[in-house]
Amino acid sequence: MVKVRHSRLQAKKWSTLTLVLSMLFMLTIVLLMLLAMGIFLLPIGDDGPSPNDLSSYRRLAIEKYNKTEERIEQWTEIISWEPRAFVYHNFLSKEECEHLINLATPHMAKSTVVDSKTGQSKDSRVRTSSGMFLRRGQDKIISNIEKRIADFTFIPVEHGEGLQVLHYEVGQKYEPHFDYFLDEFNTKNGGQRIATVLMYLSDVEEGGETTFPAAKANFSSVPWWNELSECGKEGLSIKPKMGDALLFWSMRPDATLDPSSLHG
């Protein structure tokens, strides 16, 4: 009886082992077929980007964009810490710049400023450009730009104003001013302005700089100092380049107003 039972146990073990070997053999055949068809790829070496390597992902995303819209490499540059100012190079494509210009051109009007006593718009000699406002999410291209601004600033789209397109002729200007509100009317309406993104839609032969005369920095330290106009050398200046975007903060991290954000 003992021997018989032992013999049955051995037979059962051999049967299980045969089944496992058969399944492994079938699995090997399936993997070989998938490899031959190119559906399943084995990792080779350590040259591929790590899932946690954000810089690699950023490069791949740009390369993918290049294949569809021929956008060149993008990168950010720290301009100043007082005020906090950063340039995102090639933020907009040439096609996006032209789209914004074409949308705005038929509707341009004399730019105004906000009256600090009444909160209403008024004409002023300190601002001589022309401009117009676009609706938030006006079309797909505008929505994509607004989403990109939200990603750049970490501020949700719904917390932003509609894009304002501005045009400066030769000799036109906007004298140094703050983007934060000094009246209670506008702050009651939508809260305080905390940051601004300026996107340059065209290249210029001379001038057009955004200047921060109260910045805590060495104005002549920028590599483009010799290319600046005389007005541009009166402060820390950013030279305009089509597609670049300048982000600067009108408030400090502690939520106090930053007077070094004065700009023109």
PDB file of C-alpha atoms in Angstrom:
ATOM      1  CA  MET A   1       0.000   0.000   0.000  1.00  0.00           C
ATOM      2  CA  VAL A   2       2.760   2.413   0.838  1.00  0.00           C
ATOM      3  CA  LYS A   3       4.611   1.685  -2.375  1.00  0.00           C
ATOM      4  CA  VAL A   4       1.488   2.096  -4.468  1.00  0.00           C
ATOM      5  CA  ARG A   5       0.677   5.419  -2.892  1.00  0.00           C
ATOM      6  CA  HIS A   6       4.244   6.552  -3.387  1.00  0.00           C
ATOM      7  CA  SER A   7       4.112   5.515  -7.036  1.00  0.00           C
ATOM      8  CA  ARG A   8       0.917   7.515  -7.603  1.00  0.00           C
ATOM      9  CA  LEU A   9       2.502  10.601  -5.985  1.00  0.00           C
ATOM     10  CA  GLN A  10       5.511  10.362  -8.264  1.00  0.00           C
ATOM     11  CA  ALA A  11       3.270  10.056 -11.308  1.00  0.00           C
ATOM     12  CA  LYS A  12       1.338  13.135 -10.201  1.00  0.00           C
ATOM     13  CA  LYS A  13       4.575  15.134  -9.817  1.00  0.00           C
ATOM     14  CA  TRP A  14       5.763  14.131 -13.269  1.00  0.00           C
ATOM     15  CA  SER A  15       2.417  15.143 -14.743  1.00  0.00           C
ATOM     16  CA  THR A  16       2.605  18.624 -13.125  1.00  0.00           C
ATOM     17  CA  LEU A  17       6.192  19.115 -14.228  1.00  0.00           C
ATOM     18  CA  THR A  18       5.300  18.199 -17.809  1.00  0.00           C
ATOM     19  CA  LEU A  19       2.447  20.716 -17.799  1.00  0.00           C
ATOM     20  CA  VAL A  20       4.685  23.531 -16.486  1.00  0.00           C
ATOM     21  CA  LEU A  21       7.383  22.784 -19.061  1.00  0.00           C
ATOM     22  CA  SER A  22       4.796  22.749 -21.833  1.00  0.00           C
ATOM     23  CA  MET A  23       3.439  26.164 -20.731  1.00  0.00           C
ATOM     24  CA  LEU A  24       6.951  27.660 -20.587  1.00  0.00           C
ATOM     25  CA  PHE A  25       7.674  26.292 -24.051  1.00  0.00           C
ATOM     26  CA  MET A  26       4.475  27.847 -25.438  1.00  0.00           C
ATOM     27  CA  LEU A  27       5.222  31.184 -23.750  1.00  0.00           C
ATOM     28  CA  THR A  28       8.703  31.203 -25.306  1.00  0.00           C
ATOM     29  CA  ILE A  29       7.206  30.581 -28.740  1.00  0.00           C
ATOM     30  CA  VAL A  30       4.735  33.482 -28.287  1.00  0.00           C
ATOM     31  CA  LEU A  31       7.495  35.902 -27.185  1.00  0.00           C
ATOM     32  CA  LEU A  32       9.641  34.938 -30.154  1.00  0.00           C
ATOM     33  CA  MET A  33       6.722  35.636 -32.476  1.00  0.00           C
ATOM     34  CA  LEU A  34       6.092  39.042 -30.884  1.00  0.00           C
ATOM     35  CA  LEU A  35       9.764  39.948 -31.191  1.00  0.00           C
ATOM     36  CA  ALA A  36       9.750  38.946 -34.828  1.00  0.00           C
ATOM     37  CA  MET A  37       6.702  41.143 -35.467  1.00  0.00           C
ATOM     38  CA  GLY A  38       8.247  44.131 -33.642  1.00  0.00           C
ATOM     39  CA  ILE A  39       5.351  44.417 -31.183  1.00  0.00           C
ATOM     40  CA  PHE A  40       7.430  43.692 -28.087  1.00  0.00           C
ATOM     41  CA  LEU A  41      10.879  45.290 -27.596  1.00  0.00           C
ATOM     42  CA  LEU A  42      13.498  44.349 -25.066  1.00  0.00           C
ATOM     43  CA  PRO A  43      15.476  47.163 -23.378  1.00  0.00           C
ATOM     44  CA  ILE A  44      19.034  47.396 -24.683  1.00  0.00           C
ATOM     45  CA  GLY A  45      21.655  49.241 -22.648  1.00  0.00           C
ATOM     46  CA  ASP A  46      21.132  52.436 -20.628  1.00  0.00           C
ATOM     47  CA  ASP A  47      20.979  54.951 -23.501  1.00  0.00           C
ATOM     48  CA  GLY A  48      17.204  55.458 -23.375  1.00  0.00           C
ATOM     49  CA  PRO A  49      15.624  58.219 -21.251  1.00  0.00           C
ATOM     50  CA  SER A  50      14.611  57.370 -17.730  1.00  0.00           C
ATOM     51  CA  PRO A  51      10.874  57.736 -16.976  1.00  0.00           C
ATOM     52  CA  ASN A  52      11.849  60.209 -14.226  1.00  0.00           C
ATOM     53  CA  ASP A  53      14.252  62.215 -16.425  1.00  0.00           C
ATOM     54  CA  LEU A  54      12.199  65.330 -17.199  1.00  0.00           C
ATOM     55  CA  SER A  55      14.911  66.896 -19.358  1.00  0.00           C
ATOM     56  CA  SER A  56      14.914  63.845 -21.621  1.00  0.00           C
ATOM     57  CA  TYR A  57      11.144  63.973 -21.882  1.00  0.00           C
ATOM     58  CA  ARG A  58      11.344  67.661 -22.734  1.00  0.00           C
ATOM     59  CA  ARG A  59      13.810  66.988 -25.542  1.00  0.00           C
ATOM     60  CA  LEU A  60      11.652  64.203 -26.953  1.00  0.00           C
ATOM     61  CA  ALA A  61       8.552  66.402 -26.808  1.00  0.00           C
ATOM     62  CA  ILE A  62      10.340  69.148 -28.708  1.00  0.00           C
ATOM     63  CA  GLU A  63      11.589  66.719 -31.335  1.00  0.00           C
ATOM     64  CA  LYS A  64       8.058  65.425 -31.805  1.00  0.00           C
ATOM     65  CA  TYR A  65       6.807  69.026 -32.164  1.00  0.00           C
ATOM     66  CA  ASN A  66       9.536  69.730 -34.699  1.00  0.00           C
ATOM     67  CA  LYS A  67       8.222  66.967 -36.954  1.00  0.00           C
ATOM     68  CA  THR A  68       4.775  68.553 -37.054  1.00  0.00           C
ATOM     69  CA  GLU A  69       5.311  72.321 -36.791  1.00  0.00           C
ATOM     70  CA  GLU A  70       9.079  72.782 -37.175  1.00  0.00           C
ATOM     71  CA  ARG A  71       9.492  74.483 -33.805  1.00  0.00           C
ATOM     72  CA  ILE A  72      13.112  74.984 -32.808  1.00  0.00           C
ATOM     73  CA  GLU A  73      14.579  74.199 -29.399  1.00  0.00           C
ATOM     74  CA  GLN A  74      13.009  75.897 -26.365  1.00  0.00           C
ATOM     75  CA  TRP A  75      14.675  76.871 -23.096  1.00  0.00           C
ATOM     76  CA  THR A  76      14.193  79.281 -20.214  1.00  0.00           C
ATOM     77  CA  GLU A  77      16.624  81.930 -19.017  1.00  0.00           C
ATOM     78  CA  ILE A  78      16.729  83.687 -15.645  1.00  0.00           C
ATOM     79  CA  ILE A  79      16.923  87.450 -16.180  1.00  0.00           C
ATOM     80  CA  SER A  80      16.521  88.816 -12.666  1.00  0.00           C
ATOM     81  CA  TRP A  81      15.478  87.882  -9.113  1.00  0.00           C
ATOM     82  CA  GLU A  82      14.384  91.443  -8.206  1.00  0.00           C
ATOM     83  CA  PRO A  83      12.003  91.521  -9.923  1.00  0.00           C
ATOM     84  CA  ARG A  84      11.600  87.826 -10.678  1.00  0.00           C
ATOM     85  CA  ALA A  85      11.878  87.768 -14.470  1.00  0.00           C
ATOM     86  CA  PHE A  86      12.407  84.875 -16.887  1.00  0.00           C
ATOM     87  CA  VAL A  87      12.545  84.551 -20.674  1.00  0.00           C
ATOM     88  CA  TYR A  88      11.106  81.455 -22.372  1.00  0.00           C
ATOM     89  CA  HIS A  89      12.870  81.331 -25.728  1.00  0.00           C
ATOM     90  CA  ASN A  90      10.772  80.276 -28.756  1.00  0.00           C
ATOM     91  CA  PHE A  91       7.607  80.153 -26.665  1.00  0.00           C
ATOM     92  CA  LEU A  92       5.484  80.866 -29.763  1.00  0.00           C
ATOM     93  CA  SER A  93       5.928  79.522 -33.269  1.00  0.00           C
ATOM     94  CA  LYS A  94       6.109  81.867 -36.245  1.00  0.00           C
ATOM     95  CA  GLU A  95       2.647  80.666 -37.311  1.00  0.00           C
ATOM     96  CA  GLU A  96       1.188  81.522 -33.895  1.00  0.00           C
ATOM     97  CA  CYS A  97       2.741  84.997 -33.994  1.00  0.00           C
ATOM     98  CA  GLU A  98       1.262  85.643 -37.430  1.00  0.00           C
ATOM     99  CA  HIS A  99      -2.138  84.316 -36.311  1.00  0.00           C
ATOM    100  CA  LEU A 100      -2.258  86.752 -33.380  1.00  0.00           C
ATOM    101  CA  ILE A 101      -1.256  89.676 -35.588  1.00  0.00           C
ATOM    102  CA  ASN A 102      -3.872  88.804 -38.216  1.00  0.00           C
ATOM    103  CA  LEU A 103      -6.615  88.516 -35.588  1.00  0.00           C
ATOM    104  CA  ALA A 104      -5.770  91.855 -33.999  1.00  0.00           C
ATOM    105  CA  THR A 105      -4.914  94.064 -36.973  1.00  0.00           C
ATOM    106  CA  PRO A 106      -8.510  94.982 -38.011  1.00  0.00           C
ATOM    107  CA  HIS A 107      -9.458  95.978 -34.447  1.00  0.00           C
ATOM    108  CA  MET A 108      -6.537  98.066 -33.184  1.00  0.00           C
ATOM    109  CA  ALA A 109      -7.332 101.259 -31.267  1.00  0.00           C
ATOM    110  CA  LYS A 110      -5.436 103.807 -29.164  1.00  0.00           C
ATOM    111  CA  SER A 111      -4.178 102.198 -25.942  1.00  0.00           C
ATOM    112  CA  THR A 112      -5.458 103.531 -22.615  1.00  0.00           C
ATOM    113  CA  VAL A 113      -4.399 103.438 -18.967  1.00  0.00           C
ATOM    114  CA  VAL A 114      -6.361 102.811 -15.767  1.00  0.00           C
ATOM    115  CA  ASP A 115      -7.374 105.854 -13.715  1.00  0.00           C
ATOM    116  CA  SER A 116      -6.251 105.054 -10.160  1.00  0.00           C
ATOM    117  CA  LYS A 117      -9.084 107.185  -8.695  1.00  0.00           C
ATOM    118  CA  THR A 118     -12.016 105.843 -10.684  1.00  0.00           C
ATOM    119  CA  GLY A 119     -10.723 102.524 -12.030  1.00  0.00           C
ATOM    120  CA  GLN A 120     -11.879 103.531 -15.512  1.00  0.00           C
ATOM    121  CA  SER A 121      -9.814 103.546 -18.705  1.00  0.00           C
ATOM    122  CA  LYS A 122      -8.515 106.882 -19.922  1.00  0.00           C
ATOM    123  CA  ASP A 123      -6.239 108.278 -22.612  1.00  0.00           C
ATOM    124  CA  SER A 124      -2.731 109.251 -21.517  1.00  0.00           C
ATOM    125  CA  ARG A 125       0.468 110.577 -23.054  1.00  0.00           C
ATOM    126  CA  VAL A 126       2.491 108.013 -21.090  1.00  0.00           C
ATOM    127  CA  ARG A 127       1.086 105.274 -23.349  1.00  0.00           C
ATOM    128  CA  THR A 128       1.035 105.945 -27.067  1.00  0.00           C
ATOM    129  CA  SER A 129       0.707 102.469 -28.582  1.00  0.00           C
ATOM    130  CA  SER A 130      -2.381 100.890 -30.139  1.00  0.00           C
ATOM    131  CA  GLY A 131      -3.943  97.616 -29.043  1.00  0.00           C
ATOM    132  CA  MET A 132      -6.962  95.356 -28.620  1.00  0.00           C
ATOM    133  CA  PHE A 133      -8.129  92.483 -26.412  1.00  0.00           C
ATOM    134  CA  LEU A 134      -8.838  88.922 -27.520  1.00  0.00           C
ATOM    135  CA  ARG A 135     -11.432  86.784 -25.796  1.00  0.00           C
ATOM    136  CA  ARG A 136     -10.206  83.973 -23.593  1.00  0.00           C
ATOM    137  CA  GLY A 137     -10.323  80.736 -25.565  1.00  0.00           C
ATOM    138  CA  GLN A 138     -11.329  82.641 -28.699  1.00  0.00           C
ATOM    139  CA  ASP A 139     -10.127  79.820 -30.951  1.00  0.00           C
ATOM    140  CA  LYS A 140      -8.059  76.647 -30.730  1.00  0.00           C
ATOM    141  CA  ILE A 141      -4.729  78.416 -31.257  1.00  0.00           C
ATOM    142  CA  ILE A 142      -5.526  80.971 -28.522  1.00  0.00           C
ATOM    143  CA  SER A 143      -6.587  78.165 -26.170  1.00  0.00           C
ATOM    144  CA  ASN A 144      -3.321  76.323 -26.782  1.00  0.00           C
ATOM    145  CA  ILE A 145      -1.297  79.472 -26.065  1.00  0.00           C
ATOM    146  CA  GLU A 146      -3.269  80.145 -22.865  1.00  0.00           C
ATOM    147  CA  LYS A 147      -2.677  76.554 -21.736  1.00  0.00           C
ATOM    148  CA  ARG A 148       1.047  76.977 -22.393  1.00  0.00           C
ATOM    149  CA  ILE A 149       1.059  80.209 -20.364  1.00  0.00           C
ATOM    150  CA  ALA A 150      -0.619  78.357 -17.492  1.00  0.00           C
ATOM    151  CA  ASP A 151       2.076  75.662 -17.653  1.00  0.00           C
ATOM    152  CA  PHE A 152       4.839  78.310 -17.718  1.00  0.00           C
ATOM    153  CA  THR A 153       3.476  80.341 -14.800  1.00  0.00           C
ATOM    154  CA  PHE A 154       1.784  77.563 -12.776  1.00  0.00           C
ATOM    155  CA  ILE A 155      -1.299  79.814 -12.739  1.00  0.00           C
ATOM    156  CA  PRO A 156      -4.576  78.246 -13.985  1.00  0.00           C
ATOM    157  CA  VAL A 157      -6.016  79.550 -17.254  1.00  0.00           C
ATOM    158  CA  GLU A 158      -9.196  80.736 -15.538  1.00  0.00           C
ATOM    159  CA  HIS A 159      -7.129  83.087 -13.344  1.00  0.00           C
ATOM    160  CA  GLY A 160      -5.778  84.978 -16.363  1.00  0.00           C
ATOM    161  CA  GLU A 161      -7.055  87.879 -18.406  1.00  0.00           C
ATOM    162  CA  GLY A 162      -7.681  87.719 -22.138  1.00  0.00           C
ATOM    163  CA  LEU A 163      -4.641  88.275 -24.342  1.00  0.00           C
ATOM    164  CA  GLN A 164      -3.969  91.901 -25.281  1.00  0.00           C
ATOM    165  CA  VAL A 165      -2.187  92.530 -28.593  1.00  0.00           C
ATOM    166  CA  LEU A 166      -0.135  95.748 -28.704  1.00  0.00           C
ATOM    167  CA  HIS A 167       1.538  97.550 -31.592  1.00  0.00           C
ATOM    168  CA  TYR A 168       4.272 100.183 -31.234  1.00  0.00           C
ATOM    169  CA  GLU A 169       5.158 102.404 -34.179  1.00  0.00           C
ATOM    170  CA  VAL A 170       8.560 104.127 -34.324  1.00  0.00           C
ATOM    171  CA  GLY A 171       8.729 106.608 -31.437  1.00  0.00           C
ATOM    172  CA  GLN A 172       5.743 105.161 -29.525  1.00  0.00           C
ATOM    173  CA  LYS A 173       6.177 104.052 -25.936  1.00  0.00           C
ATOM    174  CA  TYR A 174       4.711 103.049 -22.600  1.00  0.00           C
ATOM    175  CA  GLU A 175       6.557 104.909 -19.864  1.00  0.00           C
ATOM    176  CA  PRO A 176       7.603 102.973 -16.698  1.00  0.00           C
ATOM    177  CA  HIS A 177       4.576 101.750 -14.739  1.00  0.00           C
ATOM    178  CA  PHE A 178       3.355  98.915 -12.519  1.00  0.00           C
ATOM    179  CA  ASP A 179       1.059  96.161 -13.716  1.00  0.00           C
ATOM    180  CA  TYR A 180      -0.409  95.690 -10.228  1.00  0.00           C
ATOM    181  CA  PHE A 181      -3.455  97.795  -9.355  1.00  0.00           C
ATOM    182  CA  LEU A 182      -3.282 100.796  -7.069  1.00  0.00           C
ATOM    183  CA  ASP A 183      -7.068 101.318  -6.987  1.00  0.00           C
ATOM    184  CA  GLU A 184      -9.758  99.382  -5.155  1.00  0.00           C
ATOM    185  CA  PHE A 185     -12.104  99.149  -8.145  1.00  0.00           C
ATOM    186  CA  ASN A 186     -10.036  96.664 -10.140  1.00  0.00           C
ATOM    187  CA  THR A 187      -8.981  94.602  -7.136  1.00  0.00           C
ATOM    188  CA  LYS A 188     -12.634  94.172  -6.178  1.00  0.00           C
ATOM    189  CA  ASN A 189     -13.452  93.109  -9.720  1.00  0.00           C
ATOM    190  CA  GLY A 190     -10.836  90.403 -10.250  1.00  0.00           C
ATOM    191  CA  GLY A 191      -8.238  90.585  -7.500  1.00  0.00           C
ATOM    192  CA  GLN A 192      -4.689  91.854  -7.695  1.00  0.00           C
ATOM    193  CA  ARG A 193      -2.473  91.213 -10.703  1.00  0.00           C
ATOM    194  CA  ILE A 194       0.437  89.038  -9.640  1.00  0.00           C
ATOM    195  CA  ALA A 195       2.322  88.307 -12.884  1.00  0.00           C
ATOM    196  CA  THR A 196       2.586  89.298 -16.543  1.00  0.00           C
ATOM    197  CA  VAL A 197       3.663  87.383 -19.642  1.00  0.00           C
ATOM    198  CA  LEU A 198       4.822  89.484 -22.610  1.00  0.00           C
ATOM    199  CA  MET A 199       5.122  87.609 -25.915  1.00  0.00           C
ATOM    200  CA  TYR A 200       7.056  89.244 -28.758  1.00  0.00           C
ATOM    201  CA  LEU A 201       5.329  88.757 -32.117  1.00  0.00           C
ATOM    202  CA  SER A 202       7.941  90.339 -34.411  1.00  0.00           C
ATOM    203  CA  ASP A 203      11.615  91.162 -34.676  1.00  0.00           C
ATOM    204  CA  VAL A 204      12.756  94.790 -34.764  1.00  0.00           C
ATOM    205  CA  GLU A 205      15.833  96.510 -36.143  1.00  0.00           C
ATOM    206  CA  GLU A 206      16.246  98.719 -33.080  1.00  0.00           C
ATOM    207  CA  GLY A 207      14.456  99.489 -29.804  1.00  0.00           C
ATOM    208  CA  GLY A 208      11.318  97.794 -28.555  1.00  0.00           C
ATOM    209  CA  GLU A 209      12.995  96.601 -25.357  1.00  0.00           C
ATOM    210  CA  THR A 210      11.129  95.899 -22.141  1.00  0.00           C
ATOM    211  CA  THR A 211      13.051  97.816 -19.469  1.00  0.00           C
ATOM    212  CA  PHE A 212      13.054  97.479 -15.662  1.00  0.00           C
ATOM    213  CA  PRO A 213      14.605 100.741 -14.358  1.00  0.00           C
ATOM    214  CA  ALA A 214      14.227  99.736 -10.690  1.00  0.00           C
ATOM    215  CA  ALA A 215      15.659  96.220 -11.007  1.00  0.00           C
ATOM    216  CA  LYS A 216      18.296  95.182  -8.460  1.00  0.00           C
ATOM    217  CA  ALA A 217      20.898  94.135 -11.025  1.00  0.00           C
ATOM    218  CA  ASN A 218      23.857  95.282 -13.090  1.00  0.00           C
ATOM    219  CA  PHE A 219      22.145  96.614 -16.188  1.00  0.00           C
ATOM    220  CA  SER A 220      25.189  96.192 -18.436  1.00  0.00           C
ATOM    221  CA  SER A 221      25.703  92.535 -17.483  1.00  0.00           C
ATOM    222  CA  VAL A 222      23.278  91.219 -20.116  1.00  0.00           C
ATOM    223  CA  PRO A 223      25.061  89.733 -23.162  1.00  0.00           C
ATOM    224  CA  TRP A 224      22.998  91.884 -25.548  1.00  0.00           C
ATOM    225  CA  TRP A 225      23.989  95.200 -23.901  1.00  0.00           C
ATOM    226  CA  ASN A 226      25.734  96.560 -27.001  1.00  0.00           C
ATOM    227  CA  GLU A 227      22.621  95.874 -29.107  1.00  0.00           C
ATOM    228  CA  LEU A 228      20.302  97.953 -26.899  1.00  0.00           C
ATOM    229  CA  SER A 229      18.929 101.363 -27.825  1.00  0.00           C
ATOM    230  CA  GLU A 230      19.714 104.386 -25.650  1.00  0.00           C
ATOM    231  CA  CYS A 231      16.332 104.004 -23.936  1.00  0.00           C
ATOM    232  CA  GLY A 232      17.042 100.317 -23.357  1.00  0.00           C
ATOM    233  CA  LYS A 233      20.233 101.140 -21.488  1.00  0.00           C
ATOM    234  CA  GLU A 234      18.276 103.048 -18.825  1.00  0.00           C
ATOM    235  CA  GLY A 235      17.467  99.841 -16.963  1.00  0.00           C
ATOM    236  CA  LEU A 236      17.675  96.062 -17.019  1.00  0.00           C
ATOM    237  CA  SER A 237      16.349  95.415 -20.537  1.00  0.00           C
ATOM    238  CA  ILE A 238      15.130  92.450 -22.552  1.00  0.00           C
ATOM    239  CA  LYS A 239      15.594  92.737 -26.301  1.00  0.00           C
ATOM    240  CA  PRO A 240      12.523  91.548 -28.260  1.00  0.00           C
ATOM    241  CA  LYS A 241      12.787  88.458 -30.451  1.00  0.00           C
ATOM    242  CA  MET A 242       9.883  86.912 -32.352  1.00  0.00           C
ATOM    243  CA  GLY A 243       8.412  84.014 -30.385  1.00  0.00           C
ATOM    244  CA  ASP A 244      10.120  84.741 -27.051  1.00  0.00           C
ATOM    245  CA  ALA A 245       8.024  85.229 -23.909  1.00  0.00           C
ATOM    246  CA  LEU A 246       8.986  87.314 -20.871  1.00  0.00           C
ATOM    247  CA  LEU A 247       7.431  86.356 -17.524  1.00  0.00           C
ATOM    248  CA  PHE A 248       7.819  88.782 -14.631  1.00  0.00           C
ATOM    249  CA  TRP A 249       6.131  88.850 -11.234  1.00  0.00           C
ATOM    250  CA  SER A 250       4.539  91.997  -9.816  1.00  0.00           C
ATOM    251  CA  MET A 251       4.262  90.416  -6.372  1.00  0.00           C
ATOM    252  CA  ARG A 252       6.852  88.777  -4.165  1.00  0.00           C
ATOM    253  CA  PRO A 253       6.473  85.184  -2.895  1.00  0.00           C
ATOM    254  CA  ASP A 254       5.111  86.608   0.388  1.00  0.00           C
ATOM    255  CA  ALA A 255       2.255  88.295  -1.598  1.00  0.00           C
ATOM    256  CA  THR A 256       3.553  91.852  -1.074  1.00  0.00           C
ATOM    257  CA  LEU A 257       3.714  94.198  -4.063  1.00  0.00           C
ATOM    258  CA  ASP A 258       7.155  94.345  -5.685  1.00  0.00           C
ATOM    259  CA  PRO A 259       8.178  97.926  -6.660  1.00  0.00           C
ATOM    260  CA  SER A 260      11.177  96.532  -8.595  1.00  0.00           C
ATOM    261  CA  SER A 261       8.647  95.255 -11.167  1.00  0.00           C
ATOM    262  CA  LEU A 262       8.391  98.815 -12.509  1.00  0.00           C
ATOM    263  CA  HIS A 263       8.762  98.466 -16.275  1.00  0.00           C
ATOM    264  CA  GLY A 264       8.363 100.367 -19.543  1.00  0.00           C
TER     265      GLY A 264
END
